[in-house]
Short mmCIF file of C-alpha atoms in Angstrom, two decimals:
data_model
loop_
_atom_site.label_atom_id
_atom_site.label_comp_id
_atom_site.label_asym_id
_atom_site.label_seq_id
_atom_site.Cartn_x
_atom_site.Cartn_y
_atom_site.Cartn_z
CA MET M 1 0.00 0.00 0.00
CA THR M 2 1.27 3.49 -0.83
CA ASN M 3 0.19 7.01 0.01
CA GLU M 4 -1.14 7.72 -3.44
CA THR M 5 -4.92 8.20 -3.45
CA VAL M 6 -6.70 6.30 -6.23
CA ILE M 7 -10.33 6.68 -5.14
CA LYS M 8 -11.60 9.86 -3.58
CA THR M 9 -15.28 10.62 -3.00
CA GLU M 10 -16.80 13.75 -1.47
CA ASP M 11 -20.42 13.82 -0.35
CA LEU M 12 -21.35 11.45 -3.14
CA THR M 13 -25.15 11.21 -3.31
CA LYS M 14 -27.69 9.42 -5.48
CA ARG M 15 -31.41 10.01 -5.31
CA PHE M 16 -34.10 8.13 -7.20
CA GLY M 17 -37.16 10.37 -6.98
CA ASP M 18 -37.65 11.07 -3.30
CA PHE M 19 -35.57 8.06 -2.28
CA THR M 20 -31.93 8.71 -1.34
CA ALA M 21 -30.06 5.49 -2.14
CA VAL M 22 -26.61 6.86 -1.26
CA LYS M 23 -26.27 9.84 1.02
CA LYS M 24 -23.16 12.00 1.13
CA ILE M 25 -20.52 9.32 1.31
CA SER M 26 -16.91 10.50 1.53
CA PHE M 27 -13.82 8.32 1.65
CA GLU M 28 -10.37 7.82 0.16
CA VAL M 29 -8.69 4.61 -0.92
CA LYS M 30 -4.92 4.30 -1.35
CA ARG M 31 -3.02 2.53 -4.08
CA GLY M 32 -2.62 -1.19 -3.34
CA GLU M 33 -5.17 -1.10 -0.55
CA ILE M 34 -7.76 -3.86 -0.10
CA PHE M 35 -10.89 -1.93 0.73
CA GLY M 36 -13.97 -3.83 1.93
CA PHE M 37 -17.38 -2.33 1.19
CA LEU M 38 -19.95 -3.93 3.48
CA GLY M 39 -23.61 -3.28 4.06
CA ALA M 40 -26.98 -4.93 4.51
CA ASN M 41 -29.09 -5.80 1.45
CA GLY M 42 -30.41 -2.52 0.16
CA ALA M 43 -27.87 -0.36 1.99
CA GLY M 44 -26.79 1.26 -1.28
CA LYS M 45 -23.63 -0.72 -2.10
CA THR M 46 -24.54 -1.49 -5.71
CA THR M 47 -25.67 2.07 -6.39
CA ALA M 48 -22.42 3.43 -4.93
CA MET M 49 -20.35 0.98 -6.92
CA LYS M 50 -22.17 1.84 -10.17
CA MET M 51 -21.29 5.49 -9.65
CA LEU M 52 -17.65 4.68 -8.92
CA ILE M 53 -17.23 2.64 -12.10
CA GLY M 54 -18.77 5.38 -14.20
CA ILE M 55 -22.05 3.82 -15.29
CA LEU M 56 -24.43 5.84 -13.09
CA LYS M 57 -24.42 9.63 -12.75
CA PRO M 58 -24.52 10.89 -9.16
CA THR M 59 -27.17 13.39 -8.07
CA SER M 60 -24.56 15.44 -6.23
CA GLY M 61 -21.11 15.26 -4.74
CA ASN M 62 -17.80 14.46 -6.41
CA ALA M 63 -15.52 11.53 -6.96
CA LYS M 64 -12.27 10.83 -8.71
CA ILE M 65 -11.34 7.32 -9.77
CA ALA M 66 -7.71 6.80 -10.75
CA GLY M 67 -7.56 10.57 -11.09
CA PHE M 68 -10.55 10.82 -13.44
CA ASP M 69 -13.79 12.61 -12.78
CA ILE M 70 -16.92 10.44 -12.54
CA TYR M 71 -19.11 13.04 -14.29
CA ASN M 72 -17.21 13.61 -17.51
CA GLN M 73 -14.27 11.22 -17.74
CA THR M 74 -16.13 7.93 -17.51
CA GLU M 75 -14.43 6.46 -20.59
CA GLN M 76 -10.98 7.00 -19.06
CA ILE M 77 -12.26 5.48 -15.81
CA LYS M 78 -13.40 2.35 -17.62
CA LYS M 79 -9.96 1.90 -19.17
CA ASN M 80 -8.29 2.09 -15.78
CA ILE M 81 -10.49 -0.27 -13.80
CA GLY M 82 -11.45 -3.92 -13.82
CA TYR M 83 -14.83 -5.22 -12.67
CA MET M 84 -16.19 -8.62 -11.78
CA SER M 85 -19.48 -9.63 -10.28
CA GLN M 86 -20.86 -12.81 -8.85
CA LYS M 87 -23.81 -12.96 -11.20
CA PHE M 88 -22.19 -12.43 -14.57
CA SER M 89 -18.53 -12.99 -15.08
CA LEU M 90 -17.83 -15.08 -18.17
CA TYR M 91 -19.48 -16.28 -21.38
CA GLU M 92 -20.47 -19.87 -20.62
CA ASP M 93 -20.77 -20.90 -24.27
CA LEU M 94 -17.29 -19.74 -25.22
CA THR M 95 -14.14 -21.69 -24.40
CA ILE M 96 -11.72 -20.56 -21.73
CA MET M 97 -9.29 -19.26 -24.33
CA GLU M 98 -12.05 -17.47 -26.25
CA ASN M 99 -13.16 -15.73 -23.06
CA VAL M 100 -9.59 -14.67 -22.33
CA GLN M 101 -9.13 -13.24 -25.81
CA LEU M 102 -12.52 -11.55 -25.80
CA PHE M 103 -11.94 -9.78 -22.47
CA ALA M 104 -8.38 -8.81 -23.38
CA GLY M 105 -9.73 -7.32 -26.61
CA ILE M 106 -12.53 -5.46 -24.84
CA TYR M 107 -10.02 -3.99 -22.41
CA GLY M 108 -8.11 -2.66 -25.43
CA LEU M 109 -4.94 -4.75 -25.41
CA SER M 110 -3.04 -5.01 -28.70
CA ASP M 111 -2.89 -8.32 -30.59
CA ASP M 112 0.65 -8.97 -29.35
CA GLU M 113 -0.32 -8.22 -25.76
CA ILE M 114 -3.39 -10.43 -26.05
CA LYS M 115 -1.26 -13.31 -27.26
CA GLN M 116 1.33 -12.89 -24.53
CA ARG M 117 -1.01 -12.21 -21.58
CA SER M 118 -3.46 -14.95 -22.46
CA SER M 119 -0.73 -17.56 -22.55
CA GLU M 120 0.70 -16.24 -19.26
CA LEU M 121 -2.72 -16.32 -17.66
CA ILE M 122 -3.55 -19.86 -18.82
CA HIS M 123 -0.21 -21.09 -17.47
CA LYS M 124 -0.56 -19.29 -14.18
CA LEU M 125 -3.98 -20.83 -13.56
CA ASN M 126 -2.71 -24.19 -14.76
CA LEU M 127 -5.47 -24.45 -17.35
CA GLN M 128 -3.26 -25.51 -20.30
CA ASN M 129 -5.17 -28.74 -20.84
CA GLN M 130 -8.54 -27.08 -20.57
CA ALA M 131 -8.11 -23.93 -22.65
CA ASP M 132 -10.34 -25.32 -25.39
CA LYS M 133 -13.13 -26.42 -23.06
CA LEU M 134 -16.34 -24.47 -22.66
CA VAL M 135 -16.44 -22.29 -19.58
CA GLU M 136 -19.75 -23.90 -18.55
CA SER M 137 -17.84 -27.10 -17.79
CA LEU M 138 -15.69 -25.39 -15.13
CA PRO M 139 -16.62 -25.58 -11.44
CA LEU M 140 -17.84 -22.25 -10.00
CA GLY M 141 -14.65 -21.67 -8.02
CA TRP M 142 -12.52 -21.95 -11.15
CA LYS M 143 -14.84 -19.68 -13.08
CA GLN M 144 -14.42 -17.05 -10.41
CA LYS M 145 -10.62 -17.40 -10.39
CA LEU M 146 -10.60 -17.05 -14.16
CA ALA M 147 -13.00 -14.10 -14.03
CA PHE M 148 -10.76 -12.33 -11.53
CA SER M 149 -7.68 -12.92 -13.67
CA LEU M 150 -9.58 -11.45 -16.63
CA ALA M 151 -10.71 -8.44 -14.63
CA ILE M 152 -7.04 -7.54 -14.10
CA ILE M 153 -5.64 -8.72 -17.45
CA HIS M 154 -5.12 -5.10 -18.57
CA ASN M 155 -3.28 -4.30 -15.33
CA PRO M 156 -5.87 -1.75 -14.12
CA ARG M 157 -5.30 0.75 -11.33
CA ILE M 158 -8.35 -0.52 -9.43
CA VAL M 159 -10.40 -3.70 -9.54
CA PHE M 160 -14.00 -3.72 -8.32
CA LEU M 161 -15.27 -7.07 -7.04
CA ASP M 162 -18.97 -7.49 -6.30
CA GLU M 163 -19.47 -10.54 -4.04
CA PRO M 164 -16.84 -12.52 -5.89
CA THR M 165 -16.90 -15.55 -3.58
CA SER M 166 -20.63 -16.15 -3.00
CA GLY M 167 -21.32 -19.89 -3.01
CA VAL M 168 -17.69 -20.85 -3.62
CA ASP M 169 -16.28 -23.74 -1.54
CA PRO M 170 -14.18 -22.77 1.49
CA ILE M 171 -10.81 -23.82 0.10
CA THR M 172 -11.30 -22.14 -3.28
CA ARG M 173 -12.58 -19.05 -1.47
CA ARG M 174 -9.23 -18.79 0.28
CA GLN M 175 -7.28 -19.42 -2.92
CA PHE M 176 -9.28 -16.58 -4.40
CA TRP M 177 -8.18 -14.29 -1.58
CA ASN M 178 -4.55 -15.26 -2.20
CA MET M 179 -5.03 -13.91 -5.72
CA ILE M 180 -6.47 -10.70 -4.26
CA TYR M 181 -3.45 -10.31 -1.96
CA GLU M 182 -1.11 -10.86 -4.86
CA ALA M 183 -2.86 -8.28 -7.04
CA ALA M 184 -2.76 -5.77 -4.17
CA SER M 185 0.94 -6.36 -3.59
CA ASN M 186 1.45 -5.61 -7.30
CA GLY M 187 -0.11 -2.21 -6.72
CA ILE M 188 -3.66 -2.92 -7.88
CA THR M 189 -6.22 -1.39 -5.54
CA VAL M 190 -8.98 -3.83 -4.60
CA PHE M 191 -12.50 -2.61 -3.85
CA VAL M 192 -14.57 -5.59 -2.71
CA THR M 193 -18.06 -6.36 -1.37
CA THR M 194 -18.84 -9.57 0.50
CA HIS M 195 -21.37 -11.18 2.82
CA TYR M 196 -18.71 -13.40 4.39
CA MET M 197 -17.65 -11.57 7.52
CA ASP M 198 -14.40 -13.53 7.83
CA GLU M 199 -13.39 -12.01 4.49
CA ALA M 200 -13.89 -8.53 5.90
CA GLU M 201 -10.93 -9.34 8.16
CA TYR M 202 -8.66 -9.74 5.13
CA CYS M 203 -9.20 -6.12 4.11
CA ASN M 204 -6.88 -3.29 5.13
CA ARG M 205 -9.91 -1.15 5.86
CA ILE M 206 -13.66 -1.66 5.68
CA THR M 207 -16.69 0.57 5.49
CA ILE M 208 -20.10 -0.44 6.75
CA LEU M 209 -22.92 1.21 4.85
CA VAL M 210 -26.33 1.45 6.56
CA ASP M 211 -29.30 3.04 4.79
CA GLY M 212 -27.04 4.81 2.31
CA VAL M 213 -24.77 6.34 4.97
CA ILE M 214 -21.26 5.30 6.01
CA LYS M 215 -21.64 4.17 9.61
CA ALA M 216 -18.09 2.96 10.12
CA LEU M 217 -14.80 3.21 8.28
CA ASP M 218 -11.57 1.86 9.69
CA SER M 219 -9.32 -1.16 9.87
CA PRO M 220 -11.05 -4.35 11.13
CA ALA M 221 -8.94 -4.32 14.30
CA ALA M 222 -9.79 -0.69 15.09
CA LEU M 223 -13.51 -1.30 14.54
CA LYS M 224 -13.54 -4.30 16.86
CA GLU M 225 -11.77 -2.27 19.49
CA LYS M 226 -14.08 0.71 19.07
CA TYR M 227 -17.25 -1.37 19.38
CA ASN M 228 -15.70 -3.71 21.90
CA THR M 229 -16.56 -6.89 20.01
CA SER M 230 -14.59 -10.00 19.11
CA SER M 231 -15.62 -10.19 15.46
CA ILE M 232 -16.56 -8.01 12.50
CA GLU M 233 -19.84 -9.89 12.31
CA ASP M 234 -20.75 -8.48 15.74
CA VAL M 235 -19.81 -4.97 14.63
CA PHE M 236 -21.91 -5.42 11.51
CA VAL M 237 -24.94 -6.70 13.40
CA LEU M 238 -24.62 -3.90 15.93
CA LEU M 239 -24.59 -1.22 13.22
CA ALA M 240 -26.97 -2.78 10.70
CA ARG M 241 -29.64 -4.08 13.07
CA GLY M 242 -31.22 -0.65 13.22
CA ALA M 243 -31.42 -0.37 9.43
CA LYS M 244 -34.76 0.85 8.13
CA ARG M 245 -34.24 -0.28 4.57
CA ASN M 246 -34.12 -3.73 3.12
CA ASP M 247 -33.20 -3.52 -0.59
CA MET O 1 -41.36 -43.69 9.64
CA SER O 2 -38.82 -41.05 8.75
CA ALA O 3 -39.55 -37.66 7.22
CA VAL O 4 -37.07 -38.34 4.45
CA GLU O 5 -35.30 -41.55 3.57
CA ILE O 6 -33.10 -41.65 0.53
CA LYS O 7 -31.10 -44.63 -0.67
CA ASN O 8 -28.31 -44.76 -3.24
CA ILE O 9 -29.61 -41.88 -5.33
CA VAL O 10 -27.62 -41.17 -8.49
CA LYS O 11 -28.27 -38.36 -10.94
CA LYS O 12 -26.14 -37.47 -13.94
CA TYR O 13 -26.55 -34.53 -16.27
CA SER O 14 -25.27 -35.13 -19.75
CA THR O 15 -24.82 -32.84 -22.71
CA LYS O 16 -23.23 -33.73 -26.05
CA LYS O 17 -19.78 -32.94 -24.75
CA THR O 18 -19.84 -33.51 -21.02
CA SER O 19 -21.40 -35.63 -18.34
CA VAL O 20 -21.53 -34.52 -14.73
CA THR O 21 -22.54 -36.74 -11.83
CA ALA O 22 -24.48 -34.23 -9.76
CA VAL O 23 -25.54 -36.73 -7.09
CA ASP O 24 -23.24 -39.68 -6.63
CA ASN O 25 -24.84 -42.53 -4.68
CA ILE O 26 -26.20 -40.52 -1.79
CA SER O 27 -28.12 -42.06 1.12
CA PHE O 28 -29.39 -40.45 4.31
CA THR O 29 -32.38 -40.21 6.61
CA ALA O 30 -33.96 -37.13 8.14
CA GLU O 31 -36.28 -37.74 11.08
CA ARG O 32 -39.65 -36.16 11.69
CA GLY O 33 -39.41 -32.78 13.37
CA GLU O 34 -35.75 -32.54 12.55
CA LEU O 35 -33.99 -29.45 11.17
CA PHE O 36 -31.61 -31.10 8.75
CA GLY O 37 -28.96 -29.13 6.87
CA LEU O 38 -27.28 -29.90 3.56
CA ILE O 39 -24.06 -27.94 3.74
CA GLY O 40 -21.85 -27.51 0.73
CA PRO O 41 -20.67 -25.12 -1.97
CA ASP O 42 -22.27 -24.49 -5.37
CA GLY O 43 -22.14 -27.61 -7.50
CA ALA O 44 -22.23 -29.98 -4.52
CA GLY O 45 -25.58 -31.42 -5.65
CA LYS O 46 -27.84 -29.83 -3.03
CA SER O 47 -30.45 -28.44 -5.43
CA THR O 48 -30.57 -31.67 -7.41
CA ILE O 49 -31.32 -33.64 -4.23
CA PHE O 50 -34.10 -31.18 -3.36
CA ARG O 51 -35.61 -31.38 -6.82
CA ILE O 52 -35.57 -35.18 -6.74
CA LEU O 53 -37.19 -35.28 -3.29
CA THR O 54 -39.90 -32.80 -4.32
CA THR O 55 -40.69 -34.99 -7.39
CA LEU O 56 -39.58 -32.37 -9.89
CA LEU O 57 -36.75 -34.49 -11.23
CA LEU O 58 -36.34 -38.25 -11.63
CA PRO O 59 -33.19 -39.90 -10.32
CA ASP O 60 -31.18 -42.19 -12.62
CA SER O 61 -31.18 -44.86 -9.92
CA GLY O 62 -31.83 -45.31 -6.22
CA SER O 63 -34.99 -44.74 -4.24
CA ALA O 64 -36.42 -42.21 -1.84
CA ALA O 65 -39.50 -41.86 0.33
CA LEU O 66 -41.05 -38.99 2.27
CA LEU O 67 -43.13 -40.16 5.23
CA ASP O 68 -43.20 -43.56 3.49
CA TYR O 69 -44.56 -42.12 0.23
CA ASP O 70 -42.39 -43.16 -2.68
CA ILE O 71 -41.09 -40.23 -4.73
CA ILE O 72 -41.91 -41.93 -8.04
CA LYS O 73 -45.04 -43.96 -7.34
CA ASP O 74 -46.69 -41.53 -4.90
CA TRP O 75 -45.64 -38.23 -6.45
CA LYS O 76 -49.15 -36.77 -6.21
CA GLU O 77 -49.37 -37.35 -2.46
CA ILE O 78 -45.87 -36.00 -1.98
CA ARG O 79 -46.70 -32.73 -3.70
CA ASN O 80 -49.43 -32.18 -1.12
CA ILE O 81 -47.23 -32.77 1.90
CA VAL O 82 -44.13 -30.82 0.91
CA GLY O 83 -43.44 -27.11 0.79
CA TYR O 84 -40.61 -26.09 -1.50
CA MET O 85 -38.73 -22.83 -1.70
CA PRO O 86 -36.39 -23.01 -4.69
CA GLY O 87 -33.01 -21.29 -4.76
CA ARG O 88 -34.09 -18.92 -7.48
CA PHE O 89 -37.03 -16.56 -6.89
CA SER O 90 -39.94 -18.41 -8.51
CA LEU O 91 -43.08 -16.48 -7.63
CA TYR O 92 -45.17 -14.57 -10.12
CA LYS O 93 -43.50 -11.18 -10.46
CA ASP O 94 -46.53 -9.53 -12.03
CA LEU O 95 -48.91 -10.65 -9.30
CA THR O 96 -49.09 -8.74 -6.04
CA VAL O 97 -47.94 -10.15 -2.71
CA GLU O 98 -51.49 -11.06 -1.75
CA GLU O 99 -52.33 -12.50 -5.19
CA ASN O 100 -49.31 -14.77 -5.09
CA LEU O 101 -50.24 -16.10 -1.69
CA GLU O 102 -53.87 -16.50 -2.73
CA PHE O 103 -52.79 -18.34 -5.87
CA PHE O 104 -50.67 -20.87 -3.98
CA ALA O 105 -53.42 -21.41 -1.42
CA THR O 106 -55.96 -22.07 -4.20
CA VAL O 107 -53.69 -24.48 -6.05
CA PHE O 108 -53.53 -26.52 -2.86
CA ASN O 109 -57.26 -26.31 -2.38
CA THR O 110 -57.09 -24.20 0.75
CA THR O 111 -57.44 -20.54 1.72
CA ILE O 112 -55.13 -17.97 3.30
CA LYS O 113 -57.56 -17.73 6.17
CA GLU O 114 -57.50 -21.45 6.94
CA ASN O 115 -53.77 -21.61 7.62
CA TYR O 116 -53.12 -17.98 8.46
CA GLU O 117 -51.84 -18.66 11.96
CA LEU O 118 -48.91 -20.65 10.55
CA ILE O 119 -47.64 -17.76 8.45
CA GLU O 120 -48.93 -14.90 10.59
CA GLU O 121 -45.60 -13.98 12.15
CA ILE O 122 -43.84 -13.74 8.77
CA TYR O 123 -46.75 -12.33 6.79
CA LYS O 124 -47.29 -9.46 9.21
CA GLN O 125 -44.05 -7.94 7.99
CA LEU O 126 -45.30 -8.19 4.41
CA GLU O 127 -48.80 -6.92 4.97
CA PRO O 128 -47.97 -3.22 4.47
CA PHE O 129 -46.85 -4.20 0.94
CA LYS O 130 -49.62 -6.67 0.13
CA ASN O 131 -50.71 -4.72 -2.95
CA ARG O 132 -47.18 -4.41 -4.33
CA ARG O 133 -46.14 -6.63 -7.22
CA ALA O 134 -43.78 -9.39 -6.12
CA GLY O 135 -41.20 -8.34 -8.72
CA LYS O 136 -40.90 -4.96 -7.00
CA LEU O 137 -40.13 -6.35 -3.55
CA SER O 138 -36.71 -6.16 -1.88
CA GLY O 139 -34.57 -9.29 -1.63
CA GLY O 140 -35.43 -9.89 2.01
CA MET O 141 -39.14 -9.39 1.39
CA LYS O 142 -39.16 -11.75 -1.62
CA GLN O 143 -37.57 -14.39 0.54
CA LYS O 144 -40.24 -13.99 3.22
CA LEU O 145 -43.05 -14.10 0.66
CA ALA O 146 -41.58 -17.26 -0.88
CA LEU O 147 -41.52 -18.84 2.57
CA CYS O 148 -45.17 -17.90 3.15
CA CYS O 149 -46.16 -19.40 -0.21
CA ALA O 150 -44.28 -22.61 0.64
CA LEU O 151 -46.12 -22.82 3.97
CA ILE O 152 -49.66 -21.83 3.04
CA HIS O 153 -50.89 -25.43 2.53
CA LYS O 154 -49.46 -26.49 5.90
CA PRO O 155 -46.83 -28.90 4.58
CA LYS O 156 -45.41 -31.67 6.74
CA ILE O 157 -41.94 -31.28 5.27
CA LEU O 158 -40.36 -28.03 4.17
CA PHE O 159 -37.54 -27.88 1.60
CA LEU O 160 -35.59 -24.64 1.58
CA ASP O 161 -32.91 -24.41 -1.09
CA GLU O 162 -30.30 -21.84 -0.08
CA PRO O 163 -32.79 -19.42 1.47
CA THR O 164 -30.02 -17.19 2.84
CA THR O 165 -27.59 -17.01 -0.07
CA GLY O 166 -26.63 -13.43 -0.83
CA VAL O 167 -28.53 -12.27 2.24
CA ASP O 168 -26.76 -10.03 4.74
CA PRO O 169 -25.82 -11.34 8.21
CA VAL O 170 -28.64 -9.53 10.03
CA SER O 171 -31.40 -10.89 7.76
CA ARG O 172 -29.80 -14.33 7.86
CA LYS O 173 -30.02 -14.36 11.65
CA GLU O 174 -33.69 -13.38 11.51
CA PHE O 175 -34.45 -16.08 8.95
CA TRP O 176 -32.91 -18.79 11.14
CA GLU O 177 -34.96 -17.57 14.09
CA ILE O 178 -38.10 -18.08 11.97
CA LEU O 179 -36.97 -21.62 11.10
CA LYS O 180 -36.43 -22.48 14.74
CA ARG O 181 -39.99 -21.46 15.53
CA LEU O 182 -41.42 -23.41 12.58
CA LYS O 183 -39.61 -26.45 13.88
CA THR O 184 -41.46 -26.21 17.18
CA ARG O 185 -44.69 -26.52 15.16
CA GLY O 186 -43.64 -30.05 14.20
CA ILE O 187 -42.64 -29.29 10.62
CA SER O 188 -39.64 -31.26 9.38
CA ILE O 189 -37.22 -28.95 7.61
CA LEU O 190 -34.49 -29.68 5.09
CA VAL O 191 -32.41 -26.61 4.40
CA SER O 192 -29.33 -26.12 2.27
CA THR O 193 -26.71 -23.42 2.66
CA PRO O 194 -23.21 -22.58 1.51
CA TYR O 195 -22.59 -20.66 4.77
CA MET O 196 -20.77 -23.02 7.10
CA ASP O 197 -21.52 -20.90 10.17
CA GLU O 198 -25.23 -21.70 9.72
CA ALA O 199 -24.52 -25.42 10.12
CA LYS O 200 -24.44 -25.15 13.90
CA LEU O 201 -28.08 -24.06 13.89
CA CYS O 202 -29.21 -27.46 12.50
CA ASP O 203 -29.97 -30.63 14.49
CA ARG O 204 -27.95 -32.69 12.04
CA ILE O 205 -26.01 -31.81 8.95
CA ALA O 206 -24.71 -33.57 5.87
CA LEU O 207 -21.51 -32.05 4.52
CA ILE O 208 -21.64 -32.41 0.73
CA GLN O 209 -19.02 -31.88 -1.92
CA LYS O 210 -19.14 -32.83 -5.62
CA GLY O 211 -22.21 -35.03 -5.27
CA LYS O 212 -20.86 -37.04 -2.35
CA ILE O 213 -21.57 -36.90 1.36
CA LEU O 214 -18.41 -36.28 3.36
CA GLU O 215 -20.07 -36.73 6.74
CA ILE O 216 -23.48 -36.80 8.45
CA ASN O 217 -23.80 -35.99 12.14
CA PRO O 218 -24.97 -33.40 14.64
CA PRO O 219 -22.63 -30.38 14.30
CA LYS O 220 -21.03 -30.95 17.70
CA ASN O 221 -20.16 -34.56 16.83
CA ILE O 222 -18.52 -33.46 13.60
CA ILE O 223 -16.44 -31.02 15.59
CA SER O 224 -15.47 -33.58 18.22
CA LYS O 225 -14.35 -35.98 15.47
CA PHE O 226 -11.74 -33.53 14.20
CA GLU O 227 -8.80 -35.45 15.58
CA ARG O 228 -6.04 -32.91 15.00
CA ASN O 229 -4.44 -30.10 16.95
CA LEU O 230 -5.67 -26.79 15.59
CA PHE O 231 -4.02 -23.42 16.26
CA ALA O 232 -5.12 -19.86 15.61
CA VAL O 233 -2.10 -17.82 14.59
CA HIS O 234 -1.83 -14.08 14.23
CA SER O 235 0.96 -11.68 13.36
CA PRO O 236 1.15 -8.14 12.00
CA GLU O 237 2.18 -9.51 8.59
CA MET O 238 -0.60 -11.93 7.76
CA PHE O 239 0.25 -12.76 4.14
CA LYS O 240 3.90 -13.50 4.92
CA LEU O 241 2.72 -15.47 7.94
CA LEU O 242 0.55 -17.67 5.72
CA MET O 243 3.48 -18.43 3.42
CA ASP O 244 5.83 -19.11 6.34
CA LEU O 245 3.33 -21.39 8.08
CA ARG O 246 2.82 -23.33 4.87
CA SER O 247 6.54 -24.03 4.62
CA TYR O 248 6.73 -25.21 8.26
CA SER O 249 7.65 -28.91 8.35
CA LYS O 250 4.92 -29.72 10.91
CA THR O 251 2.10 -28.14 8.89
CA GLU O 252 -0.63 -30.33 7.44
CA THR O 253 -2.81 -27.45 6.23
CA CYS O 254 -2.92 -23.74 6.87
CA PHE O 255 -5.70 -21.42 5.76
CA ALA O 256 -6.69 -17.82 6.38
CA PHE O 257 -9.63 -17.63 8.80
CA GLY O 258 -10.73 -14.07 9.33
CA GLU O 259 -8.37 -12.26 11.65
CA ASN O 260 -6.27 -15.39 12.28
CA HIS O 261 -4.80 -18.19 10.24
CA HIS O 262 -5.85 -21.71 11.22
CA LEU O 263 -3.00 -24.16 11.33
CA VAL O 264 -3.48 -27.94 11.42
CA VAL O 265 -0.29 -29.78 12.38
CA ASN O 266 0.67 -33.28 11.35
CA ASP O 267 2.14 -34.25 14.71
CA SER O 268 0.02 -34.35 17.88
CA SER O 269 3.02 -33.61 20.12
CA ILE O 270 3.43 -30.12 18.63
CA SER O 271 2.32 -27.39 21.05
CA ALA O 272 1.57 -23.71 20.66
CA VAL O 273 5.00 -23.00 22.15
CA ASP O 274 6.70 -25.05 19.40
CA VAL O 275 4.81 -23.16 16.67
CA LYS O 276 5.74 -19.86 18.29
CA LYS O 277 9.42 -20.82 18.41
CA TYR O 278 9.37 -21.67 14.72
CA LEU O 279 7.66 -18.37 13.89
CA GLU O 280 10.21 -16.39 15.88
CA SER O 281 12.96 -18.00 13.83
CA ALA O 282 11.00 -17.22 10.64
CA GLY O 283 10.85 -13.51 11.43
CA HIS O 284 7.56 -13.16 13.29
CA PRO O 285 8.58 -11.99 16.78
CA LYS O 286 5.09 -10.66 17.49
CA ALA O 287 3.19 -13.79 16.44
CA THR O 288 0.53 -15.14 18.79
CA VAL O 289 -0.42 -18.82 18.75
CA SER O 290 -3.31 -20.42 20.61
CA ASN O 291 -4.89 -23.85 20.65
CA ILE O 292 -8.54 -23.66 19.56
CA GLU O 293 -11.60 -25.80 18.91
CA PRO O 294 -12.42 -26.26 15.21
CA THR O 295 -15.44 -24.74 13.49
CA ILE O 296 -17.62 -26.63 10.98
CA GLU O 297 -15.71 -24.85 8.24
CA ASP O 298 -12.41 -26.26 9.57
CA CYS O 299 -13.96 -29.74 9.56
CA PHE O 300 -15.33 -29.30 6.05
CA MET O 301 -11.97 -28.16 4.70
CA HIS O 302 -10.20 -30.98 6.48
CA LEU O 303 -12.59 -33.54 4.96
CA MET O 304 -12.23 -31.92 1.53
CA SER O 305 -8.44 -32.14 1.69
CA LYS O 306 -8.47 -35.83 2.58
#
């Protein structure tokens, strides 16, 4: 982690009609930091994330992602970030290699880079013998590892992960986090949401969003000390139990 | 007579190119009034088992009975005695909350009024939204409506396929409290979940991986059968610590576990003091090591690694 700020938001707000989904959230994330974004269902996580990746215009407030403004530099933002979600990550009816080449192309790599990075990636994941198989034949955990590798194939400044490990078996879940650590140590900032509270502990800092407002923002250890609890789950329950909203 | 008795069930899914054995010779029994958990990750075969038991899918081989009704021969009777909440939201999105409930009651030849007391506690939270279309409900509300619809004909056995997946920890807690109360009404419940911490809320659990059962027992028996020394280890440099613990000659497995790493050693004579000595020599002067009791997740990972 370095001192360089790669995400900075100031009073970021999104209203839908008379409903305020995200209310004046302000935070900074440093380069190489693993930043956990937690909240109850309906707390506003997805809305906030959509604004940060440049696909939803805020109602008010400011944010800079990798130095680019979220109002009028969204194309530059998209080139400098990676994104993966739990629900959609890969094309099931394409082979592993076809997915790799497609994503590398979408992220704007040159033909030479595509050739080189895809072969590196396949080797690193040990998928040499399966490169021609359809993605649908891979177990979920492998799909998610592949999807993560693709989300960072263009070496982005920041990668956004939306519940990347939901439903994944416990061993693969941990292998996935090793990949996150590795990416972070290579200077990629990781912005991640999860419902597994043990995973919150792997983050450098976490925020807990309740009804669109940041209720807590600190390192896991500092939060446990502040709320005098033994686990992040207890902190979460303490802060989120009073939530009015539910999606 | 058991609530559920399944014997040697096999189910394969085949396409032109691949064949996957989703359920690989599984047998188990769930007793009446029991809260029985199927615990395992995606792809373990949990949903396939549920769909076979609720007569929505035929097994390739093996047999199963619910309260002595055979799943193939007596499928009509079975559909009247089971309530099923599928993993994917399967209500009518363009009907309102009340219309959905009414529809399911009518299909089962009953009325909301007749069995209202069974769903009252859950439905009360939905009542302010009873004229809202189901598709417009929040995730937590959809889940509660689906549970009401699965209960409205007063089933004897309830099948809940991953009711808490993607649900935040607070709503998950509330949902399990509802299940506990339903259990006291004498309803047998089979529930599946990928969250290992929910396993301890079941009377008995089956740990499932890749279509096979790794173990069936009450959670506390599974924990007491973990016959290894387990240590929680912490140091300021957690990633380096993980690597260093994995290269320790006494390590069987080591995985990150929230704020600590969990270390299983291959030699029962190794104590926390020995681990600490090794870590000091490996450059972790501030490491803390303590002997702990395993969680269900430790047991699951240990069984998976076997």
